[in-house]
PDB file of C-alpha atoms in Angstrom:
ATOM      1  CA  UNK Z 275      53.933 130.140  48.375  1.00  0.00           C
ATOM      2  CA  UNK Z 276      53.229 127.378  45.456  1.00  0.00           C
ATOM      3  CA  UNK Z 277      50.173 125.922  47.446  1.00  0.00           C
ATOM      4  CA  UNK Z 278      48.917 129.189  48.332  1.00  0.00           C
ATOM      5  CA  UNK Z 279      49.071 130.392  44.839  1.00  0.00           C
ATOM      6  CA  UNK Z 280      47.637 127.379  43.450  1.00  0.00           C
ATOM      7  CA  UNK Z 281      44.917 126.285  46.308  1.00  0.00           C
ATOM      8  CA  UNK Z 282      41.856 128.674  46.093  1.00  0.00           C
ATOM      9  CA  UNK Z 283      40.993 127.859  49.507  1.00  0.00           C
ATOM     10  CA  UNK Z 284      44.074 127.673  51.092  1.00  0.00           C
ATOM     11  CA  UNK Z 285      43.268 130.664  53.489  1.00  0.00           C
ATOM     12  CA  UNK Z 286      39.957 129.317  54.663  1.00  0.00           C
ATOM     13  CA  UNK Z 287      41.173 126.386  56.761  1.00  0.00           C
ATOM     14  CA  UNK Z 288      38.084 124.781  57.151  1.00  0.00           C
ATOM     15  CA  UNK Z 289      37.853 123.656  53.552  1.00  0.00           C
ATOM     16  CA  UNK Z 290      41.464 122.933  52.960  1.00  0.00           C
ATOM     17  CA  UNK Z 291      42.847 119.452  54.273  1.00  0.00           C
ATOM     18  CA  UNK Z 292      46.243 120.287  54.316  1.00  0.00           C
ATOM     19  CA  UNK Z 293      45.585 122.818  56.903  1.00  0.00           C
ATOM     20  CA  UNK Z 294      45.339 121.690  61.074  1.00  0.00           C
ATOM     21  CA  UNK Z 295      42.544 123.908  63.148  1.00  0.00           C
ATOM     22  CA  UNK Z 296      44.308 125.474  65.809  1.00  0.00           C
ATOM     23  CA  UNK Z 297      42.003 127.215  68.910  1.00  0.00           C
ATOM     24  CA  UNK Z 298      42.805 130.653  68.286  1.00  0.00           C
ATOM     25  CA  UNK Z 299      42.295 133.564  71.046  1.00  0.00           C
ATOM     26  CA  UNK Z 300      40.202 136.053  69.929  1.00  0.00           C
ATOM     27  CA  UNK Z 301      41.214 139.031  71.987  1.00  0.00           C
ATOM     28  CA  UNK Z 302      41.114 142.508  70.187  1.00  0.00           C
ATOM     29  CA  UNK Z 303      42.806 144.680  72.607  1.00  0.00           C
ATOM     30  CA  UNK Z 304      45.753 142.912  72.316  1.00  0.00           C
ATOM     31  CA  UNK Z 305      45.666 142.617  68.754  1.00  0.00           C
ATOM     32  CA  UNK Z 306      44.670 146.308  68.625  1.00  0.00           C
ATOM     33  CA  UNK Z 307      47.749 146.996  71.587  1.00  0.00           C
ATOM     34  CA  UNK Z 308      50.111 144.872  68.838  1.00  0.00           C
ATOM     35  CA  UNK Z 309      49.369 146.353  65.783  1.00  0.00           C
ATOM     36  CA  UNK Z 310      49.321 149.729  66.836  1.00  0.00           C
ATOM     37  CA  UNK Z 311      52.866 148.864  69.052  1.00  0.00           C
ATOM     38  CA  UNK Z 312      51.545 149.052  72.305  1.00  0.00           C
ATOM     39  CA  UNK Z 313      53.431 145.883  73.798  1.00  0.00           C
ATOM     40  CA  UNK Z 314      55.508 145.850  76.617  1.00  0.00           C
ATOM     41  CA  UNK Z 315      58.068 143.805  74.041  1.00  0.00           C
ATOM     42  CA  UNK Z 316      60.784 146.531  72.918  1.00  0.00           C
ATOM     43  CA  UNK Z 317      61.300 144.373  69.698  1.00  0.00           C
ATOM     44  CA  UNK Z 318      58.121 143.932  68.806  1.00  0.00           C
ATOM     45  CA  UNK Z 319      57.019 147.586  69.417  1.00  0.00           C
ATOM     46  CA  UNK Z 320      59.936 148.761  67.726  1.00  0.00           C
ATOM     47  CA  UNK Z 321      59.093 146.917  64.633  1.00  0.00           C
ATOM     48  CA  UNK Z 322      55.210 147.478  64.388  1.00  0.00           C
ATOM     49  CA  UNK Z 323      55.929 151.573  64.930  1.00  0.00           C
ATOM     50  CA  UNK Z 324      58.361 151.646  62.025  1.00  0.00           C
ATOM     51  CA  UNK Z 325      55.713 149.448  59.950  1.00  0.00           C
ATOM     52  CA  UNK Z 326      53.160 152.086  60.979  1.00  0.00           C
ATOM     53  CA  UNK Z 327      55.741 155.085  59.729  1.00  0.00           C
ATOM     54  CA  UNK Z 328      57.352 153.309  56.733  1.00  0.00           C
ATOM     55  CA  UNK Z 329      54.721 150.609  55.735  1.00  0.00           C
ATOM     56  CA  UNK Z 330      57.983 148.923  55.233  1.00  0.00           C
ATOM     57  CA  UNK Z 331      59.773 146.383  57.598  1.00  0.00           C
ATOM     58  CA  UNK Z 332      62.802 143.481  56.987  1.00  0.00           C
ATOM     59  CA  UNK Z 333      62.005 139.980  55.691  1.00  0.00           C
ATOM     60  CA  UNK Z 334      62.857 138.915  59.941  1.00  0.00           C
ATOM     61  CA  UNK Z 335      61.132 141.791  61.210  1.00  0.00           C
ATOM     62  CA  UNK Z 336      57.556 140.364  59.612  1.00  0.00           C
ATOM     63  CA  UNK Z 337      58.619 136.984  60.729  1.00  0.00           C
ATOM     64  CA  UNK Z 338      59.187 137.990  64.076  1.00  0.00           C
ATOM     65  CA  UNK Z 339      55.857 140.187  64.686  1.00  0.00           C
ATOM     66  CA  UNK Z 340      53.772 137.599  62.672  1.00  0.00           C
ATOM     67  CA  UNK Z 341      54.941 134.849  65.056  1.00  0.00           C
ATOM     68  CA  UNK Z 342      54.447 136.940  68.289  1.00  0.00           C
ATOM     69  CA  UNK Z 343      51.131 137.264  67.262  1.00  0.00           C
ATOM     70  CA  UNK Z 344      49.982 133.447  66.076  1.00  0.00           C
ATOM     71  CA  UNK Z 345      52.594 131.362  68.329  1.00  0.00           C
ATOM     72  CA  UNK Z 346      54.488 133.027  70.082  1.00  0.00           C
ATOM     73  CA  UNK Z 347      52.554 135.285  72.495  1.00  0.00           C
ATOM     74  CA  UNK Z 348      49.279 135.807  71.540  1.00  0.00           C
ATOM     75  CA  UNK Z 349      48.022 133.031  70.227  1.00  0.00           C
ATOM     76  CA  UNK Z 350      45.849 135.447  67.532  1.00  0.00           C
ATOM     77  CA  UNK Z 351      44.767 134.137  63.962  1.00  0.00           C
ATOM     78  CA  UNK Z 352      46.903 134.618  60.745  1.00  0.00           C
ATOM     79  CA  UNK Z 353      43.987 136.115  59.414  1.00  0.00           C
ATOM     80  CA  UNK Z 354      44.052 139.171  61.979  1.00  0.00           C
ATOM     81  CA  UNK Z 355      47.889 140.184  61.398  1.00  0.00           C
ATOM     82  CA  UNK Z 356      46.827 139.777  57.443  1.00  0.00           C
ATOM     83  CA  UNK Z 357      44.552 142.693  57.717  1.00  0.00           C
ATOM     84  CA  UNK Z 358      47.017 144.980  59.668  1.00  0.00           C
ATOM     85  CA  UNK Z 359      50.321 144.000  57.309  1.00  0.00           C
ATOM     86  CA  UNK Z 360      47.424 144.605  54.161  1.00  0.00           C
ATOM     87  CA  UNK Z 361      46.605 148.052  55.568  1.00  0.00           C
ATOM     88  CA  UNK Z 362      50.203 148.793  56.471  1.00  0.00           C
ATOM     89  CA  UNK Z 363      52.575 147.219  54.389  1.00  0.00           C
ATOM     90  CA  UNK Z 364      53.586 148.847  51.220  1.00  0.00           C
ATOM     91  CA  UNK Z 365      54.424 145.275  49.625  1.00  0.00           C
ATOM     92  CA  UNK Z 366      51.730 142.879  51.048  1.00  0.00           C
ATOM     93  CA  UNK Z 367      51.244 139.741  49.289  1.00  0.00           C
ATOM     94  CA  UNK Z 368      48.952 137.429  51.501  1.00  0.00           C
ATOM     95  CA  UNK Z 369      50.744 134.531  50.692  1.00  0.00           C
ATOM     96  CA  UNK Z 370      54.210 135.417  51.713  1.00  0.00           C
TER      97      UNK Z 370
END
């Protein structure tokens, strides 16, 4: 949270050292099927649909969904799951 507060480019990864490029998919049906809880993943669908009705989910719920998408399954930029949790969420803060 303290570097992204205090490092204006610390979302843009090519300009911030402290940041390693990682070959992200770009697939937008599955990040389309994710954030609108499409996934054959009862967890993750579960999750995403109560973030669509609430625009509120648990501190491990956001964890879990933001690492299905980036590492875990999808392999889909941070950047992508920012703009669906800033859409959604009623608390988003980019650098939580």
């Amino acid at each position: 949270y303290t570097d992204a507060t205090n490092n204006p480019c610390f979302y843009n990864m090519d300009s911030t050292p402290i940041c390693v490029m990682i070959p992200w998919d770009r697939n937008p049906k599955a990040l389309a099927k994710w954030a609108e809880g499409r996934r054959s993943f009862p967890w993750i669908h579960a999750i995403m649909t109560q973030l669509t009705l609430d625009g509120r989910i648990d501190h491990l719920a956001r964890h879990a969904v933001a690492c299905f998408l980036t590492r875990g399954h999808l392999r889909i930029t941070w950047k992508e799951g920012l703009k669906v949790f800033e859409e959604l969420l009623l608390d988003a803060d980019w650098r939580v």
